[in-house]
GROMACS .gro file of C-alpha atoms in nm:
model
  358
    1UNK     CA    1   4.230   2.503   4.679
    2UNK     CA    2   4.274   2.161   4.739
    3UNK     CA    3   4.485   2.075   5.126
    4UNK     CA    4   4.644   1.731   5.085
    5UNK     CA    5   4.475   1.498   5.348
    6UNK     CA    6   4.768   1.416   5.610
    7UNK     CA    7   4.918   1.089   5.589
    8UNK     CA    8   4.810   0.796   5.832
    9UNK     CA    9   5.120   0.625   5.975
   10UNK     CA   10   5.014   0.290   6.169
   11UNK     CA   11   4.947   0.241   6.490
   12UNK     CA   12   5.290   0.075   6.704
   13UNK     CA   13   5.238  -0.225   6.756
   14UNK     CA   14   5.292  -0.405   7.105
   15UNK     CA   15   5.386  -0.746   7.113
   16UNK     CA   16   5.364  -0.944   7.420
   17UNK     CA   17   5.773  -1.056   7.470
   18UNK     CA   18   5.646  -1.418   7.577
   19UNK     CA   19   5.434  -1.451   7.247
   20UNK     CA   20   5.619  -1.654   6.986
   21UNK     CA   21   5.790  -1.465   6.683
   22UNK     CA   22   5.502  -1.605   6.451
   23UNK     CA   23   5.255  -1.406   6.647
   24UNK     CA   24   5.356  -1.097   6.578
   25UNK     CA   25   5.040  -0.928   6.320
   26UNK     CA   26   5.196  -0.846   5.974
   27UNK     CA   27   5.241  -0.457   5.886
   28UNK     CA   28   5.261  -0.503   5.531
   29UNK     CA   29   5.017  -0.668   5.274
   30UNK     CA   30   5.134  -0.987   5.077
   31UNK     CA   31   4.955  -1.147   4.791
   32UNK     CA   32   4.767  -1.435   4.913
   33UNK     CA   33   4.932  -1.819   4.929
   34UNK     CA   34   4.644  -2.034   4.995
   35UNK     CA   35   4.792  -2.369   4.991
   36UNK     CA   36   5.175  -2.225   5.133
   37UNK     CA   37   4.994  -2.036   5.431
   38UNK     CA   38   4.778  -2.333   5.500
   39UNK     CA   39   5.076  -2.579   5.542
   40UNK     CA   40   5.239  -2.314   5.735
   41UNK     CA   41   4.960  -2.290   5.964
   42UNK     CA   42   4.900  -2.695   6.001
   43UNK     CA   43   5.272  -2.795   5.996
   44UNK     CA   44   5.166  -3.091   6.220
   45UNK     CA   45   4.873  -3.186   5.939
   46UNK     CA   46   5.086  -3.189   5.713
   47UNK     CA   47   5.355  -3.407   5.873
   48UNK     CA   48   5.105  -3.644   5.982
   49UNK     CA   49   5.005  -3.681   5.623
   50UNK     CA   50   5.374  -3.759   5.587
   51UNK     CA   51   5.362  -4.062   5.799
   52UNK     CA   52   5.028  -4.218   5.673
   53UNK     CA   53   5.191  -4.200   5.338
   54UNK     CA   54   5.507  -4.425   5.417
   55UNK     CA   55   5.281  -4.616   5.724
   56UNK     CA   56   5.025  -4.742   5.301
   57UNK     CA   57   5.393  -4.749   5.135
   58UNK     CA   58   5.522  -5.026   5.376
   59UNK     CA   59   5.179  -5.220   5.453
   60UNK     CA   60   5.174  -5.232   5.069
   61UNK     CA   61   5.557  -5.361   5.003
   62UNK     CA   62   5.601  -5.550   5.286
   63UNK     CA   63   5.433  -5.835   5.494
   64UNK     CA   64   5.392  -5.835   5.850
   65UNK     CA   65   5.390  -5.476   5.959
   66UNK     CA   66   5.028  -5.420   5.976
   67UNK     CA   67   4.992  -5.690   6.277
   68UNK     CA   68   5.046  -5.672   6.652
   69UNK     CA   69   5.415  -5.806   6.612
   70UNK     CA   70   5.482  -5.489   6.400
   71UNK     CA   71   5.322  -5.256   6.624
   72UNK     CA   72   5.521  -5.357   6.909
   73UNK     CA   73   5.848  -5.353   6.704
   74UNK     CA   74   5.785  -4.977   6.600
   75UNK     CA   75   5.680  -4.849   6.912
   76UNK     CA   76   5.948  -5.001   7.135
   77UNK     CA   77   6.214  -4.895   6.880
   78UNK     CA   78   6.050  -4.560   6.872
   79UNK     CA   79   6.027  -4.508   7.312
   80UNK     CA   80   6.443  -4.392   7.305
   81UNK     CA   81   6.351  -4.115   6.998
   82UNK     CA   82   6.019  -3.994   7.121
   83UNK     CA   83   6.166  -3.948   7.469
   84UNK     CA   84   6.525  -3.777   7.392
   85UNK     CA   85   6.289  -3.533   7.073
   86UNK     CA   86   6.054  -3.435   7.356
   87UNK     CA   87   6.386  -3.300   7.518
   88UNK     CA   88   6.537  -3.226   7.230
   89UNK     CA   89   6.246  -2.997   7.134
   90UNK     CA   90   6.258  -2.793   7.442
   91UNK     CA   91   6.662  -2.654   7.359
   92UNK     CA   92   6.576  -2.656   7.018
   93UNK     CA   93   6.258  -2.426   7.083
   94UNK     CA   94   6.515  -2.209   7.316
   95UNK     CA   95   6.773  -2.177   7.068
   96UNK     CA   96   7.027  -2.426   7.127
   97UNK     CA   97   7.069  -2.764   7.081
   98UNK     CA   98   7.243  -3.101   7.229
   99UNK     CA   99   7.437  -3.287   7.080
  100UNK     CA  100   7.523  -3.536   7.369
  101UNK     CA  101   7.180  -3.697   7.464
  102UNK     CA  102   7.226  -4.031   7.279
  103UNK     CA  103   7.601  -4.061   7.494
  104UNK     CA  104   7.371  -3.936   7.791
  105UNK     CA  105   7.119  -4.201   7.727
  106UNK     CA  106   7.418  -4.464   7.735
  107UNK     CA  107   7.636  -4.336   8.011
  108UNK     CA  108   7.346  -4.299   8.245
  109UNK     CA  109   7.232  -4.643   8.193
  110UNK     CA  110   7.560  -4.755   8.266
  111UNK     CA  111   7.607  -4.580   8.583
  112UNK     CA  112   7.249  -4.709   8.672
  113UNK     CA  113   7.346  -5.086   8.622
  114UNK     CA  114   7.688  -5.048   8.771
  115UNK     CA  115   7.480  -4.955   9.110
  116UNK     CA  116   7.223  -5.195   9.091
  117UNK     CA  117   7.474  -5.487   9.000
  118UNK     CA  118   7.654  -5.348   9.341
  119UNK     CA  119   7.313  -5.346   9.541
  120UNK     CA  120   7.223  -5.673   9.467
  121UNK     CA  121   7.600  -5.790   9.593
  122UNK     CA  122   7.508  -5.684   9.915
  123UNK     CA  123   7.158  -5.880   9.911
  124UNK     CA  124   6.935  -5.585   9.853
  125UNK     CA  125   6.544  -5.643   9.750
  126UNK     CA  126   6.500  -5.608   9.366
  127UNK     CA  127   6.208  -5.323   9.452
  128UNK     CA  128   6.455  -5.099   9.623
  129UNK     CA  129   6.772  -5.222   9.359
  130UNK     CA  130   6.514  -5.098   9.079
  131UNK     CA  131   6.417  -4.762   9.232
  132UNK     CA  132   6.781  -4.743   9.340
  133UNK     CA  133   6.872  -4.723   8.966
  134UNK     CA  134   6.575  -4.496   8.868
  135UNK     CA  135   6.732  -4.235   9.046
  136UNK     CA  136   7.083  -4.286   8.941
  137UNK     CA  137   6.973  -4.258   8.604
  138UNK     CA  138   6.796  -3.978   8.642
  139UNK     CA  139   7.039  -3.779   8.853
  140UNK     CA  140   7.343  -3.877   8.597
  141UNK     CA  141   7.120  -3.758   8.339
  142UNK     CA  142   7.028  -3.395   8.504
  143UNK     CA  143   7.427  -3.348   8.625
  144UNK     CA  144   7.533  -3.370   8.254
  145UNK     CA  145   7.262  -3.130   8.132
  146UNK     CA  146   7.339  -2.908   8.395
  147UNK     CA  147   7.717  -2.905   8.308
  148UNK     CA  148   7.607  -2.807   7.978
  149UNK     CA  149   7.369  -2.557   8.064
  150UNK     CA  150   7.577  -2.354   8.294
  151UNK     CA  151   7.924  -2.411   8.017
  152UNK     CA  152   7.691  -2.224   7.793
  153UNK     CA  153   7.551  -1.968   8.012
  154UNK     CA  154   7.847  -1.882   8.231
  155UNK     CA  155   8.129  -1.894   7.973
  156UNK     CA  156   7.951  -1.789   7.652
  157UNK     CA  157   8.047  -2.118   7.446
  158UNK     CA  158   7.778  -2.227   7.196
  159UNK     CA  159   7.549  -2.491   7.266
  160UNK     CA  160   7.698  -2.708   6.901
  161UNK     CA  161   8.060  -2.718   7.090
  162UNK     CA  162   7.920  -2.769   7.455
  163UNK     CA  163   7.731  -3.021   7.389
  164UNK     CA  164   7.950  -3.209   7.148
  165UNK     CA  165   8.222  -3.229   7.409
  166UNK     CA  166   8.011  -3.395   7.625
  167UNK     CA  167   7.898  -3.644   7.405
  168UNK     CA  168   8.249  -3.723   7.372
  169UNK     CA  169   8.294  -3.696   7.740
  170UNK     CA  170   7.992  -3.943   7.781
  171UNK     CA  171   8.099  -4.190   7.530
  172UNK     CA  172   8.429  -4.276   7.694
  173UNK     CA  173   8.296  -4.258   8.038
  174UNK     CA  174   8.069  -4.541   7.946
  175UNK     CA  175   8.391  -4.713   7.784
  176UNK     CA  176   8.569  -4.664   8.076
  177UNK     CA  177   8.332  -4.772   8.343
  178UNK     CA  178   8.303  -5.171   8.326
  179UNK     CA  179   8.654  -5.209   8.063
  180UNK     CA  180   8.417  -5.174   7.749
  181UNK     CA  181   8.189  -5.462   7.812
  182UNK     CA  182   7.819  -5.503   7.868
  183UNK     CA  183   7.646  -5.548   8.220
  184UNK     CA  184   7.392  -5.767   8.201
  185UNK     CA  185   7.362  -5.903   8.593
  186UNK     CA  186   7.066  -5.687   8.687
  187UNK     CA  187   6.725  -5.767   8.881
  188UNK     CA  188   6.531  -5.975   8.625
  189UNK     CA  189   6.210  -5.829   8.750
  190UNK     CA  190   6.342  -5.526   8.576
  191UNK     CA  191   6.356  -5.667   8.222
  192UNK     CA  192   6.048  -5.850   8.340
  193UNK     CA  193   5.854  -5.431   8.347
  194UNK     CA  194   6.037  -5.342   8.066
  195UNK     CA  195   5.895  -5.616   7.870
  196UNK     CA  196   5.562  -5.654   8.008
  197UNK     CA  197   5.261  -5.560   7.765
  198UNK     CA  198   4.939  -5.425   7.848
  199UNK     CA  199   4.605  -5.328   7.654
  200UNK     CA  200   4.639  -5.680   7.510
  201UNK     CA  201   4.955  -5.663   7.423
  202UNK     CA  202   4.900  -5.377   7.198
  203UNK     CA  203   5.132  -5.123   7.456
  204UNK     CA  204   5.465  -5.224   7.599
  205UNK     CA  205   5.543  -5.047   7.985
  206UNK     CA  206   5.839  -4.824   7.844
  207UNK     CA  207   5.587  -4.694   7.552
  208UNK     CA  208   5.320  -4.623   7.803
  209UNK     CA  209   5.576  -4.466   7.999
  210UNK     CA  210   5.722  -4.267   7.674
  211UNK     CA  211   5.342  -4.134   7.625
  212UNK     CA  212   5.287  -3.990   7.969
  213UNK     CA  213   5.581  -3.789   7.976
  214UNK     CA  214   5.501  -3.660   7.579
  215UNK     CA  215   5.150  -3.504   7.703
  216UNK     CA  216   5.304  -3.361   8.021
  217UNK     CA  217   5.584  -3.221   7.806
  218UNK     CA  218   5.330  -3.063   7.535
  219UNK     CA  219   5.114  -2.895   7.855
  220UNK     CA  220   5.422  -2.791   7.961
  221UNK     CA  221   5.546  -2.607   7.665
  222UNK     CA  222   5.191  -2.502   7.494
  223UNK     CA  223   4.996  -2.418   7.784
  224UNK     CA  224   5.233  -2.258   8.054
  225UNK     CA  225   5.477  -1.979   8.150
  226UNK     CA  226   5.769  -2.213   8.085
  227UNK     CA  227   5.701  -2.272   7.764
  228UNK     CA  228   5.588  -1.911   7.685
  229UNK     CA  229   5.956  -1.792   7.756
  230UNK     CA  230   6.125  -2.071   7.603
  231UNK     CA  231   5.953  -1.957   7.243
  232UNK     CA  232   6.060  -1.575   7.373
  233UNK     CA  233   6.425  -1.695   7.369
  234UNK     CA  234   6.452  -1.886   7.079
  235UNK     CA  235   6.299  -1.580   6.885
  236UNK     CA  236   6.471  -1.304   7.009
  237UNK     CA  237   6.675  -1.360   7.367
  238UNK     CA  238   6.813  -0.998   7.366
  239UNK     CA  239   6.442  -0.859   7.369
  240UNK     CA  240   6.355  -1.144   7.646
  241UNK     CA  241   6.619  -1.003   7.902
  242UNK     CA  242   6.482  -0.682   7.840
  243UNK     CA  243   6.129  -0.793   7.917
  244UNK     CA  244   6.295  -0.899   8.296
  245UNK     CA  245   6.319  -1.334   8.165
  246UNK     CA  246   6.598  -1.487   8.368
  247UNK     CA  247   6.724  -1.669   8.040
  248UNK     CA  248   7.015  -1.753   8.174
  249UNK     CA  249   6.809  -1.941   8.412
  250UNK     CA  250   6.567  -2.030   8.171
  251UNK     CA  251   6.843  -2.240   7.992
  252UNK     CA  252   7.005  -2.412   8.256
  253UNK     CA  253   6.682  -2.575   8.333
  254UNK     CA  254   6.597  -2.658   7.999
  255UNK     CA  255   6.906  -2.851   7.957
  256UNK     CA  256   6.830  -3.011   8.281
  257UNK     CA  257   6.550  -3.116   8.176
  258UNK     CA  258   6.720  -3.234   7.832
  259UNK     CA  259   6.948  -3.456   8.008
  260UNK     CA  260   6.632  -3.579   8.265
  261UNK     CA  261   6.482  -3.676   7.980
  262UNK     CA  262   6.812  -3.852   7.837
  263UNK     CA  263   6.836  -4.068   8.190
  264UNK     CA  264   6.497  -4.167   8.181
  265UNK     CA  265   6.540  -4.300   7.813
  266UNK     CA  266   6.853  -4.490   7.906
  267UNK     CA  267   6.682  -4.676   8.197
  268UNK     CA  268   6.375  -4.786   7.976
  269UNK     CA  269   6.599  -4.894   7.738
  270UNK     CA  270   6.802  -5.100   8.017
  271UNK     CA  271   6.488  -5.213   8.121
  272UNK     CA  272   6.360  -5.362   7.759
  273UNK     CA  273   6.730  -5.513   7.677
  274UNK     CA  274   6.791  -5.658   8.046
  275UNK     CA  275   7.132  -5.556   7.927
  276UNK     CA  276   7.329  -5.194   7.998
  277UNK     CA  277   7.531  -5.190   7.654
  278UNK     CA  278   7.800  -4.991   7.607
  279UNK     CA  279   7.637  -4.900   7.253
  280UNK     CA  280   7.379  -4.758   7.371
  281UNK     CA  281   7.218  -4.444   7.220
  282UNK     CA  282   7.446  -4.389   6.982
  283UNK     CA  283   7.381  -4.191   6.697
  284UNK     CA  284   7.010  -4.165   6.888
  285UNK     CA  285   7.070  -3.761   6.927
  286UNK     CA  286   7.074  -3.748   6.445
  287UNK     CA  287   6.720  -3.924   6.504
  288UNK     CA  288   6.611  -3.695   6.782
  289UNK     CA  289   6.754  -3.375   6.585
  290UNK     CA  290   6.566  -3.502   6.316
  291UNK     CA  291   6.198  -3.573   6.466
  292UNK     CA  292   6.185  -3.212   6.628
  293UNK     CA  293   6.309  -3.055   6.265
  294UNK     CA  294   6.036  -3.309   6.065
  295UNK     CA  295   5.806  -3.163   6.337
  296UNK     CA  296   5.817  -2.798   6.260
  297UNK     CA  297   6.054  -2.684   6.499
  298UNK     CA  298   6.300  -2.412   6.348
  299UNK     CA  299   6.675  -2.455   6.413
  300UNK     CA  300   6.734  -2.095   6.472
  301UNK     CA  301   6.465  -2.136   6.775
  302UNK     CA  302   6.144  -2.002   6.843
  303UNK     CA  303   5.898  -2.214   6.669
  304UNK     CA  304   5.842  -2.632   6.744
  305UNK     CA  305   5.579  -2.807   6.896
  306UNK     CA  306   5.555  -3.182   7.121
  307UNK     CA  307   5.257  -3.230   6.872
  308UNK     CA  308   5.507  -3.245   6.590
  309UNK     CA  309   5.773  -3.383   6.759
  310UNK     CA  310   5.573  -3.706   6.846
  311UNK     CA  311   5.449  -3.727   6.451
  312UNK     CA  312   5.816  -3.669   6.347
  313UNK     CA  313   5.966  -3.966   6.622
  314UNK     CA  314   5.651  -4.201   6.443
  315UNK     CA  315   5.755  -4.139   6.127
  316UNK     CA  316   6.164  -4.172   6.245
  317UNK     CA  317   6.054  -4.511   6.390
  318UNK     CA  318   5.822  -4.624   6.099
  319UNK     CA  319   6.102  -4.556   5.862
  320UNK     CA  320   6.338  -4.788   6.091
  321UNK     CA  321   6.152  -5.060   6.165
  322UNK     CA  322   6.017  -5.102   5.800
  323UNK     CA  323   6.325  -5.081   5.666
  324UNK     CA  324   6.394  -5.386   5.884
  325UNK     CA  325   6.106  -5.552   5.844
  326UNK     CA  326   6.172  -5.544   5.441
  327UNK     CA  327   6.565  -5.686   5.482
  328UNK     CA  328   6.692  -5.376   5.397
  329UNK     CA  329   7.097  -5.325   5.471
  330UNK     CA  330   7.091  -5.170   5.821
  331UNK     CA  331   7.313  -4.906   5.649
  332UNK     CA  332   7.002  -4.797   5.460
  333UNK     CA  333   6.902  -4.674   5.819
  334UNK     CA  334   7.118  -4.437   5.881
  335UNK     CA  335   7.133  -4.318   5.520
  336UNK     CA  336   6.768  -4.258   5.506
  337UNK     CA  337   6.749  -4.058   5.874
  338UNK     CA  338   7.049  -3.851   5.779
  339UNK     CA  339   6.844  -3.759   5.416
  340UNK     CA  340   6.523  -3.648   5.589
  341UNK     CA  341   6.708  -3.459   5.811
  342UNK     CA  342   6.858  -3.261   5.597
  343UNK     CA  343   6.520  -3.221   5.336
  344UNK     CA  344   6.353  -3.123   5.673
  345UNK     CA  345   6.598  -2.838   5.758
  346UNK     CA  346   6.601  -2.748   5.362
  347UNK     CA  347   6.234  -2.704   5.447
  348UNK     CA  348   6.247  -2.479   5.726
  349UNK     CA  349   6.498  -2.253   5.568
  350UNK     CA  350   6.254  -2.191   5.279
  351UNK     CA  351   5.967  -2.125   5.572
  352UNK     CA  352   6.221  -1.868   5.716
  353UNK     CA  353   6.292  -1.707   5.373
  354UNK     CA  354   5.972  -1.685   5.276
  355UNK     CA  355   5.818  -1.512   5.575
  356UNK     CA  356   6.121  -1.285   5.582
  357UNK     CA  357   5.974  -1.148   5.213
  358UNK     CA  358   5.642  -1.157   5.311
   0.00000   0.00000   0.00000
């Protein structure tokens, strides 16, 4: 008499709550997708093969963009979109998303030269007018992302309409603070930095500046605790408050940071102009949106990476200044970003549907 061998059930698995969704082992078996499953695992290779291919397309069509003088043009036009994806990438990676950093970016450098115009009145040294506006920047920056944080925490509102208030909020504010025109009395030392090259001219200040806060930002959210959670909420923030994360702490200070990151961007770019415009960062938060989604980051949270980010501001920038550099309508611009933003988001709903049958 033959007894049927009992079944084997698997083993539970436990997955560590701060581990991103993606690490989670599969239960089931799937047919192999060599080429798929290597793109999914090198979304950055990938993407940087991206930008190589448009970096041969323009240095092919177009004269000029290979040299020095093109360099500097995308690299300085690419400092305000590295700096506002880096904080982009860390709400994004949370769940969320703002919608207000480019009116941040302006409205912050606007409050900044307001004080410094009013410093140097009263005969103040350009070192402490300078630092002066730093902080102003900074702090304008960090009270708007606060605001939105805690809207979105306390009351429940979703990040889209928080954050889209405030960008509203921050426009007219900047409208409203010098009667819609442009300051442009400021400490020339400080267009002076803002302009000044180094490594041969090969690096502008602000881009130097740009860099050091990408690599803290990737340590920060690949290699600590911070960034650990911030992958837990995007993925599932239900199971995260179970596992004892503060998220609704977690989120303030990402948005915090978010608009930190804004204020910083909006003095650099005072700082390269010489001028606080009342244009400012506008339509800079599409571009942003759009270098953390061309960098692998997933709109319904959980997944995104600085590494990305950074490839997906070069290729953002490339795109612009080429454009430029071949006479293109500056309509072409706009047209262009808006496009690859939505192909990349096309993109990462396939990547979601297709792990979802796997």
């Amino acid at each position: 008499m033959n007894v049927p061998s009992p079944k084997r059930t698997a083993a539970p698995v436990h997955r560590d709550p701060l581990q991103p969704a993606t690490a989670i082992p599969e239960l089931t078996s799937r047919r192999p997708r060599p080429l798929p499953d290597f793109l999914e695992r090198n979304a950055s290779l990938w993407t940087l093969g991206v930008l190589v291919l448009i970096i041969v397309g323009f240095a092919a069509t177009t004269d000029n963009f290979l040299t020095k003088q093109g360099w500097q043009a995308i690299s300085v036009s690419g400092t305000e979109i590295l700096l506002l994806a880096v904080g982009e990438t860390f709400v994004i990676v949370s769940g969320g998303i703002d919608l207000s950093i480019g009116a941040v970016l302006g409205f912050s450098g606007m409050v900044s030269a307001v004080v410094m115009r009013s410093l140097l009145g009263t005969g103040s040294g350009a070192g402490l007018v300078m630092v002066t506006g730093l902080v102003v920047s900074l702090t304008v920056g960090a009270v708007f992302g606060l605001v939105n944080g805690l809207v979105i925490t306390r009351f429940k509102v979703t990040p889209f309409i928080v954050t889209l208030g405030a960008l509203g909020v921050a426009e007219g504010a900047t409208l409203l603070l010098n009667g819609g025109q442009d300051i442009s009395d400021l400490p020339p030392r400080l267009s002076e930095i803002g302009n000044l090259l180094l490594a041969d001219g090969w690096l502008a200040v602000p881009v130097a500046v740009a860099v050091a806060v990408t690599v803290v930002a990737w340590v920060f959210l690949a290699k600590t605790r911070y960034g650990r959670r911030a992958h837990a909420i995007g993925s599932n923030a239900q199971a995260a408050v179970r596992t004892g994360i503060d998220v609704r702490a977690q989120l303030v200070r990402t948005y915090v940071l978010s608009g930190l990151v804004a204020g910083l961007a909006g003095y650099l770019a005072m700082a390269q102009l010489g001028v606080a415009t009342i244009t400012a960062g506008q339509s800079d938060e599409l571009s942003a949106i759009a270098a953390v989604v061309i960098g692998g980051a997933s709109l319904s949270g959980g997944r995104g990476s600085i590494a990305g980010t950074a490839i997906g501001a070069a290729i953002i920038a490339v795109l612009e200044t080429g454009l430029v550099i071949a006479k293109a309508n500056s309509a072409w611009q706009l047209i262009v970003v808006g496009a690859i933003l939505v192909g990349a988001v096309l993109a990462d709903q396939q990547r979601v549907r297709a792990a979802r049958s796997a």
